[in-house]
């Protein structure tokens, strides 16, 4: 336990890097994911195909390979960026199709009858989407989205294998430096991750329970 | 909301023509982007000192694939990836059954610690668990990868099975008990087979995730596919082949994962139409592991909270 307290500044350093990764790639993947989801439900066929191909490609590539591409092959082609930024690019690329799927399934989850009812009451496109569909889709989308971000939190640890000194790397270095207290150090690292993932998980379950029953 | 055309009036000839034109323009833009990327890759690059490196599609960057030893190494990497995934999958299924039994036990002393343990396992990165097992238990890389994957995915499968058990009609268990079965018999013979069948698509989807996660072995030093190609082979043959090795690795992963995902989808269609999908995640939709699980968990929770007043 003393080891953890003694090295608290380093832990916090790594934790802030992890949070930066999470926030930056979370926002970016939310942005790209929304675009991809819009493309997938758009009436324009070629955009739909592109979005489908992108989703399948990104979801079936291991994150390690994606981050390897960002950390080794992009610099080899002359892309000169900080490893942190490269990792954010890789994580956003990997996460955005999951965001898109969550959004899409939320919209698909609203029964057709809702839209039909809105249309038969004389609502136009913007009214039925804005007042009827999206408010319901949003409820069904938020819990899965939270789950995507929980997965992203855990995935930031993979960036630790590619020159980003976040929580996982700090844990590895501390464990190498203090061979006699490996368990305490790694449990300390796990606690920092749990401090993000468990509250988010509880929130998702709570929201889901509340909203599914209300429907 | 599958029929999005409810939202619009039926498109007339002009709207249809317009959407066709936009579609063609967008298609041309996408194709143009692809052509640009490929031409960038194919173009020779100037390195420092006036040296000109050949483009990525130059034969000199692909000639190692004429060597059978390279293919031997790649196949070795694939085998080690699949082997770790297969062993971890079997262990994860066994652990999943054990976890779900402990988690739904009637004894609070068993149930509560299991719940805490499962939350702990599910909340931390698999990579950290691999490192933990590697350093603390000093098992060697292979077992670190396999047991971390088995634990993590076992926890998730356990949660799925528990949700499946909880969402079964209560009459199943009552009927089993009333014909004289013991608690355990009812669990293993009546409830489990149904829960397992209902959760099968989610479980298979999770096993696809497991296969993808074996790539984390690269970071802890297990010699799986990525380490074999991107580390050993590229170190041996030189950086010149970095891109072609990456391309081959990507294609191998895509082939394996897409065929498995396809299998998972086929399975979910098959089980859904076989009359097993009584209260499963909505019929024909493609199953996403986290989401289907959430829906079933929520409906189970809703059911429990609904049933309680009557049963007390």
XYZ file of C-alpha atoms in Angstrom:
527
model
C 0.000 0.000 0.000
C 2.872 2.374 0.837
C 4.237 1.950 -2.662
C 1.001 3.230 -4.141
C 0.926 6.263 -1.861
C 4.597 7.027 -2.456
C 4.098 6.945 -6.197
C 0.784 8.744 -6.219
C 2.071 11.636 -8.380
C 3.117 9.187 -11.096
C -0.219 7.395 -10.904
C -2.049 10.703 -11.252
C 0.191 11.619 -14.157
C -0.726 8.415 -15.967
C -4.345 8.757 -14.975
C -4.536 12.228 -16.502
C -3.053 10.846 -19.739
C -5.654 8.089 -19.710
C -8.409 10.639 -19.164
C -7.047 12.789 -21.997
C -7.044 9.777 -24.320
C -10.567 8.896 -23.219
C -11.952 12.413 -23.644
C -10.260 13.185 -26.955
C -10.957 9.877 -28.672
C -14.430 9.733 -27.104
C -15.367 13.086 -28.623
C -13.786 12.301 -31.994
C -15.420 8.887 -32.228
C -18.763 10.403 -31.260
C -18.359 12.859 -34.120
C -17.256 10.294 -36.714
C -19.704 7.715 -35.413
C -22.590 10.123 -35.892
C -21.458 10.832 -39.443
C -21.126 7.122 -40.207
C -24.536 6.378 -38.682
C -26.106 9.156 -40.754
C -24.448 7.720 -43.847
C -25.759 4.253 -43.057
C -29.378 5.342 -42.883
C -29.134 7.915 -45.676
C -31.118 7.387 -48.889
C -27.912 7.681 -50.951
C -26.763 4.185 -51.827
C -23.053 4.811 -52.350
C -22.698 6.487 -48.951
C -24.488 3.533 -47.378
C -22.072 1.064 -48.981
C -19.075 3.108 -47.937
C -20.300 3.333 -44.340
C -21.032 -0.405 -44.226
C -17.606 -1.288 -45.602
C -15.933 1.089 -43.130
C -17.865 -0.395 -40.213
C -17.011 -3.972 -41.129
C -13.357 -3.143 -41.732
C -12.865 -1.227 -38.495
C -14.813 -3.618 -36.297
C -12.969 -6.698 -37.476
C -9.441 -5.368 -37.129
C -7.826 -5.952 -33.734
C -7.118 -2.710 -31.901
C -3.486 -3.742 -31.496
C -3.083 -3.838 -35.266
C -4.774 -0.449 -35.661
C -2.514 1.158 -33.085
C 0.500 -0.558 -34.638
C -0.416 1.063 -37.934
C -0.696 4.451 -36.250
C 2.468 4.170 -34.192
C 4.815 2.533 -36.733
C 3.504 2.686 -40.278
C 2.169 6.260 -40.338
C 5.533 7.650 -39.130
C 7.223 5.407 -41.719
C 5.181 7.213 -44.382
C 6.376 10.526 -43.049
C 3.507 11.471 -40.735
C 5.262 13.375 -37.990
C 2.951 13.531 -34.984
C 3.173 12.955 -31.276
C 2.495 9.335 -30.225
C -0.356 10.616 -28.065
C -2.095 12.092 -31.112
C -1.419 8.960 -33.169
C -2.991 6.862 -30.415
C -6.018 9.170 -30.304
C -6.421 8.762 -34.077
C -6.240 4.976 -33.785
C -8.647 4.766 -30.843
C -11.179 7.066 -32.554
C -10.973 5.045 -35.760
C -11.548 1.834 -33.828
C -14.369 3.178 -31.625
C -16.391 5.171 -34.159
C -18.140 2.175 -35.815
C -19.250 0.955 -32.390
C -20.731 4.403 -31.708
C -22.396 4.332 -35.128
C -23.923 0.919 -34.444
C -25.250 2.052 -31.067
C -26.859 5.119 -32.644
C -28.271 3.170 -35.551
C -29.769 0.446 -33.396
C -31.314 3.140 -31.184
C -33.055 4.691 -34.160
C -34.036 1.269 -35.516
C -35.423 0.381 -32.085
C -38.206 2.958 -32.274
C -41.302 1.100 -33.518
C -42.467 2.079 -37.012
C -45.923 2.696 -35.575
C -44.602 5.787 -33.801
C -43.553 7.371 -37.083
C -46.763 6.255 -38.768
C -48.840 7.767 -35.990
C -46.917 11.046 -36.240
C -47.332 11.147 -39.994
C -51.039 10.354 -39.813
C -51.512 13.239 -37.387
C -50.096 15.458 -40.108
C -46.581 15.970 -38.716
C -43.984 16.838 -41.338
C -40.548 15.232 -41.611
C -38.779 17.584 -39.193
C -41.630 17.474 -36.695
C -41.922 13.690 -36.632
C -38.159 13.225 -36.419
C -37.546 16.016 -33.933
C -40.542 15.507 -31.660
C -41.304 11.799 -31.926
C -38.389 9.694 -33.185
C -35.252 11.310 -31.773
C -36.472 11.742 -28.166
C -37.255 8.012 -28.051
C -34.146 6.994 -29.968
C -32.015 9.029 -27.566
C -33.300 7.058 -24.566
C -32.454 3.777 -26.229
C -29.085 5.044 -27.400
C -27.566 6.445 -24.236
C -27.059 3.189 -22.277
C -25.347 1.363 -25.190
C -23.256 4.474 -25.831
C -22.114 4.471 -22.217
C -21.097 0.844 -22.690
C -19.069 1.833 -25.749
C -17.257 4.434 -23.674
C -16.586 1.917 -20.911
C -14.961 -0.306 -23.516
C -13.010 2.699 -24.778
C -11.733 3.386 -21.255
C -10.378 -0.125 -21.061
C -9.004 0.081 -24.603
C -6.901 3.149 -23.812
C -4.615 0.723 -21.968
C -3.577 -0.741 -25.331
C -2.079 2.638 -26.252
C 0.314 1.986 -23.362
C 1.969 -0.636 -25.539
C 2.680 2.009 -28.192
C 4.767 4.686 -26.469
C 2.014 6.573 -24.639
C 2.885 6.858 -20.951
C -0.638 6.380 -19.622
C -1.836 4.427 -16.606
C -0.916 0.975 -17.911
C 2.631 2.015 -18.821
C 3.082 3.697 -15.443
C 1.925 0.485 -13.788
C 4.374 -1.562 -15.832
C 7.288 0.728 -15.025
C 6.461 0.872 -11.318
C 6.100 -2.911 -11.208
C 9.516 -3.291 -12.828
C 11.064 -0.828 -10.371
C 9.487 -2.360 -7.253
C 9.698 -6.101 -7.763
C 8.610 -6.776 -4.174
C 5.265 -4.992 -4.369
C 3.948 -5.937 -7.800
C 0.505 -6.935 -6.549
C -0.111 -3.676 -4.662
C 1.018 -1.612 -7.632
C -1.113 -3.377 -10.208
C -4.173 -3.439 -7.943
C -3.631 0.300 -7.548
C -3.682 0.686 -11.336
C -6.839 -1.417 -11.546
C -8.512 0.829 -8.959
C -7.983 3.864 -11.171
C -9.615 2.093 -14.100
C -12.462 0.881 -11.914
C -12.977 4.446 -10.712
C -14.054 5.270 -14.269
C -15.712 2.065 -15.438
C -17.847 1.086 -12.440
C -19.717 4.406 -12.016
C -20.322 4.501 -15.775
C -21.601 0.913 -15.717
C -23.964 1.625 -12.823
C -25.239 4.675 -14.668
C -25.924 2.632 -17.814
C -27.821 -0.060 -15.903
C -29.807 2.564 -13.997
C -30.821 4.479 -17.111
C -31.693 1.301 -18.981
C -33.878 0.017 -16.153
C -35.653 3.318 -15.783
C -36.333 3.801 -19.457
C -37.205 0.272 -20.508
C -39.917 0.054 -17.848
C -41.257 3.472 -18.739
C -41.929 2.378 -22.244
C -37.994 2.358 -37.453
C -36.675 0.054 -40.121
C -38.920 1.513 -42.780
C -37.403 5.000 -42.798
C -39.501 5.895 -45.846
C -42.492 6.368 -43.538
C -40.945 9.717 -42.702
C -40.968 11.053 -46.252
C -43.593 11.412 -48.857
C -42.922 8.909 -51.648
C -40.167 10.438 -53.804
C -41.306 11.622 -57.192
C -39.276 11.346 -60.419
C -37.324 14.549 -59.738
C -36.391 13.607 -56.163
C -35.373 10.158 -57.345
C -33.180 11.624 -60.082
C -31.600 14.009 -57.590
C -30.777 11.238 -55.122
C -29.304 9.166 -57.967
C -27.076 12.088 -58.993
C -25.929 12.675 -55.402
C -25.301 8.970 -55.076
C -23.093 8.963 -58.167
C -21.199 12.067 -57.045
C -20.623 10.589 -53.589
C -19.513 7.313 -55.161
C -17.046 9.143 -57.393
C -15.708 11.046 -54.379
C -15.222 7.838 -52.398
C -13.554 6.132 -55.362
C -11.396 9.207 -55.907
C -10.266 9.069 -52.291
C -9.363 5.397 -52.682
C -7.455 6.071 -55.901
C -5.613 8.922 -54.183
C -4.584 6.684 -51.249
C -3.443 3.933 -53.612
C -1.481 6.336 -55.807
C 0.163 7.817 -52.701
C 1.151 4.315 -51.664
C 2.405 3.436 -55.140
C 4.451 6.589 -55.653
C 8.200 6.294 -55.061
C 9.351 8.431 -52.150
C 12.522 10.429 -51.707
C 14.383 9.550 -48.575
C 17.105 11.629 -46.982
C 20.350 11.828 -48.943
C 18.734 11.818 -52.388
C 17.843 8.139 -52.102
C 14.646 7.159 -53.913
C 12.617 4.410 -52.247
C 10.337 2.325 -54.503
C 6.539 2.635 -54.103
C 4.588 0.248 -51.888
C 3.401 -1.881 -54.803
C 6.887 -2.302 -56.249
C 7.797 -6.008 -56.631
C 10.855 -5.557 -54.406
C 8.532 -4.926 -51.488
C 6.580 -8.113 -52.030
C 9.259 -10.602 -53.078
C 9.517 -12.268 -49.662
C 6.174 -13.950 -50.298
C 7.840 -16.173 -52.892
C 9.699 -17.730 -49.996
C 7.796 -20.636 -48.435
C 9.551 -20.060 -45.108
C 7.719 -16.730 -44.772
C 4.385 -18.424 -45.287
C 5.459 -21.070 -42.807
C 6.091 -18.363 -40.220
C 2.763 -16.666 -40.959
C 0.860 -19.925 -40.669
C 2.699 -20.571 -37.405
C 1.512 -17.193 -36.125
C -2.071 -17.917 -37.183
C -1.911 -21.292 -35.455
C -0.685 -19.759 -32.199
C -3.400 -17.086 -32.331
C -6.127 -19.657 -32.990
C -4.726 -22.010 -30.371
C -4.760 -19.347 -27.651
C -8.256 -18.288 -28.718
C -9.592 -21.858 -28.736
C -8.207 -22.781 -25.307
C -9.365 -19.469 -23.838
C -12.829 -19.919 -25.383
C -13.314 -23.360 -23.829
C -12.098 -22.141 -20.445
C -14.276 -19.018 -20.712
C -17.377 -21.114 -21.383
C -16.660 -23.334 -18.367
C -15.937 -20.304 -16.177
C -19.073 -18.612 -17.494
C -21.250 -21.518 -16.354
C -19.534 -21.602 -12.938
C -19.799 -17.826 -12.493
C -23.465 -17.741 -13.435
C -24.238 -20.552 -10.975
C -22.356 -18.839 -8.144
C -23.820 -15.466 -9.036
C -27.403 -16.729 -8.944
C -26.884 -18.811 -5.805
C -29.471 -18.496 -3.046
C -26.725 -18.180 -0.405
C -25.810 -14.533 0.028
C -22.302 -15.467 1.207
C -21.626 -16.938 -2.219
C -23.635 -14.562 -4.349
C -22.360 -11.214 -3.103
C -18.594 -11.896 -3.259
C -19.054 -13.380 -6.742
C -20.889 -10.257 -7.850
C -18.070 -8.064 -6.548
C -15.447 -10.268 -8.203
C -17.289 -10.182 -11.519
C -17.582 -6.388 -11.409
C -13.869 -6.199 -10.666
C -12.932 -8.467 -13.568
C -15.248 -6.766 -16.026
C -14.184 -3.283 -15.049
C -10.482 -3.529 -15.696
C -8.606 -3.827 -18.979
C -7.757 -7.338 -20.185
C -4.258 -6.109 -20.888
C -3.751 -5.194 -17.233
C -4.993 -8.626 -16.229
C -2.499 -10.239 -18.613
C 0.326 -8.208 -17.105
C -0.862 -9.073 -13.595
C -0.914 -12.805 -14.297
C 2.418 -12.597 -16.109
C 4.186 -10.805 -13.270
C 2.465 -12.235 -10.210
C 1.891 -15.838 -11.206
C 4.883 -15.876 -13.618
C 3.139 -18.375 -15.866
C 4.804 -17.473 -19.121
C 3.209 -15.387 -21.850
C 0.963 -18.066 -23.316
C -0.867 -18.830 -20.106
C -0.995 -15.174 -19.156
C -2.833 -14.421 -22.406
C -5.087 -17.471 -22.202
C -6.065 -17.159 -18.560
C -6.675 -13.405 -18.682
C -8.894 -13.827 -21.735
C -10.671 -16.785 -20.113
C -11.336 -14.847 -16.897
C -12.552 -11.684 -18.599
C -14.757 -13.366 -21.164
C -15.890 -15.935 -18.606
C -17.188 -13.065 -16.487
C -19.081 -11.609 -19.429
C -20.503 -14.967 -20.526
C -21.456 -15.664 -16.909
C -23.377 -12.407 -16.758
C -25.099 -13.266 -20.053
C -26.092 -16.721 -18.822
C -27.392 -15.282 -15.567
C -29.508 -12.786 -17.455
C -30.765 -15.657 -19.608
C -31.644 -17.673 -16.496
C -33.423 -14.717 -14.907
C -35.470 -13.987 -18.013
C -36.883 -17.521 -18.291
C -40.561 -17.908 -17.433
C -40.824 -18.825 -13.736
C -43.135 -21.673 -14.592
C -40.183 -23.642 -15.990
C -38.495 -23.839 -12.609
C -41.752 -24.343 -10.713
C -42.716 -27.194 -13.011
C -39.318 -28.828 -12.564
C -39.530 -28.554 -8.776
C -43.083 -29.824 -8.717
C -42.216 -33.001 -10.588
C -39.708 -33.704 -7.817
C -36.432 -32.398 -9.221
C -33.896 -30.908 -6.859
C -32.782 -27.278 -7.175
C -29.591 -28.328 -8.920
C -31.343 -30.746 -11.271
C -33.810 -28.079 -12.275
C -30.926 -25.669 -12.920
C -28.820 -28.035 -14.971
C -31.504 -29.986 -16.827
C -34.315 -27.473 -17.324
C -33.116 -23.900 -16.949
C -29.554 -23.975 -18.238
C -30.220 -25.536 -21.636
C -32.866 -22.900 -22.344
C -30.790 -19.985 -21.068
C -27.800 -21.196 -23.053
C -29.798 -21.475 -26.225
C -31.322 -18.062 -25.787
C -27.941 -16.468 -25.150
C -26.073 -18.395 -27.854
C -25.750 -15.487 -30.323
C -24.402 -13.210 -27.586
C -21.954 -15.879 -26.441
C -20.655 -16.520 -29.958
C -20.295 -12.782 -30.580
C -18.290 -12.564 -27.361
C -16.046 -15.394 -28.577
C -15.336 -13.365 -31.726
C -14.262 -10.507 -29.447
C -12.059 -12.982 -27.581
C -10.344 -13.990 -30.801
C -9.704 -10.357 -31.653
C -8.324 -9.728 -28.178
C -5.647 -12.412 -28.516
C -3.813 -9.664 -30.433
C -3.119 -8.069 -27.035
C -0.608 -10.876 -26.658
C 1.626 -8.744 -28.881
C 2.107 -6.292 -26.026
C 2.860 -8.842 -23.312
C 5.166 -10.755 -25.645
C 3.174 -13.794 -26.695
C 4.300 -14.768 -30.174
C 0.918 -14.588 -31.922
C 0.143 -13.458 -35.455
C 0.906 -9.736 -35.100
C 4.136 -10.346 -33.200
C 5.173 -12.936 -35.762
C 4.580 -10.751 -38.799
C 5.055 -7.197 -37.617
C 7.900 -7.851 -35.209
C 9.832 -10.988 -36.057
C 9.461 -11.031 -39.837
C 9.780 -7.267 -40.303
C 12.864 -7.216 -38.070
C 14.376 -10.085 -40.041
C 13.623 -8.845 -43.554
C 13.794 -5.129 -42.852
C 11.475 -2.135 -42.708
C 11.029 -2.291 -46.463
C 8.369 -4.937 -45.979
C 6.552 -3.225 -43.107
C 3.548 -2.198 -45.190
C 3.191 -5.446 -47.115
C 3.412 -7.440 -43.875
C 0.787 -5.177 -42.320
C -1.447 -5.713 -45.332
C -1.140 -9.507 -45.157
C -1.826 -9.504 -41.402
C -4.891 -7.313 -41.880
C -6.272 -9.586 -44.586
C -5.749 -12.695 -42.450
C -7.568 -11.102 -39.498
C -10.397 -9.873 -41.695
C -10.906 -13.292 -43.242
C -10.976 -15.053 -39.865
C -13.143 -12.474 -38.093
C -15.603 -11.872 -40.905
C -16.236 -15.578 -41.338
C -16.762 -15.947 -37.579
C -19.087 -12.914 -37.458
C -20.980 -14.326 -40.384
C -21.307 -17.613 -38.483
C -22.569 -15.733 -35.407
C -25.201 -13.943 -37.488
C -26.280 -17.168 -39.151
C -26.557 -18.792 -35.723
C -28.641 -15.950 -34.306
C -31.004 -16.145 -37.288
C -31.292 -19.885 -36.899
C -31.950 -19.863 -33.164
C -34.352 -16.934 -33.471
C -36.525 -18.727 -36.011
C -36.433 -22.052 -34.166
C -39.040 -20.963 -31.630
C -36.319 -20.379 -29.031
C -36.607 -16.606 -29.172
C -39.510 -16.279 -26.760
C -38.124 -13.389 -24.815
C -34.794 -12.994 -26.525
C -33.421 -9.748 -27.899
C -35.685 -8.514 -30.642
C -36.174 -11.043 -33.443
C -34.378 -10.419 -36.692
C -31.997 -7.687 -35.648
C -28.272 -8.299 -35.774
C -27.097 -9.023 -32.272
C -24.572 -6.794 -30.623
C -23.270 -8.530 -27.502
C -23.400 -5.611 -25.088
C -26.731 -4.397 -26.284
C -28.642 -7.654 -26.406
C -27.326 -8.351 -22.934
C -28.540 -4.985 -21.651
C -32.010 -5.559 -23.055
C -32.316 -9.005 -21.498
C -30.889 -7.852 -18.166
C -33.297 -4.961 -18.045
C -36.280 -7.079 -18.930
C -35.221 -9.617 -16.307
C -34.867 -6.885 -13.706
C -38.184 -5.384 -14.689
C -39.783 -8.783 -14.410
C -38.320 -9.433 -10.981
C -39.456 -6.101 -9.658
C -42.854 -6.708 -11.194
C -43.198 -10.224 -9.821
C -42.110 -9.506 -6.268
C -45.301 -8.035 -4.769
C -47.365 -10.975 -5.976
C -44.993 -13.637 -4.711
C -44.576 -12.195 -1.245
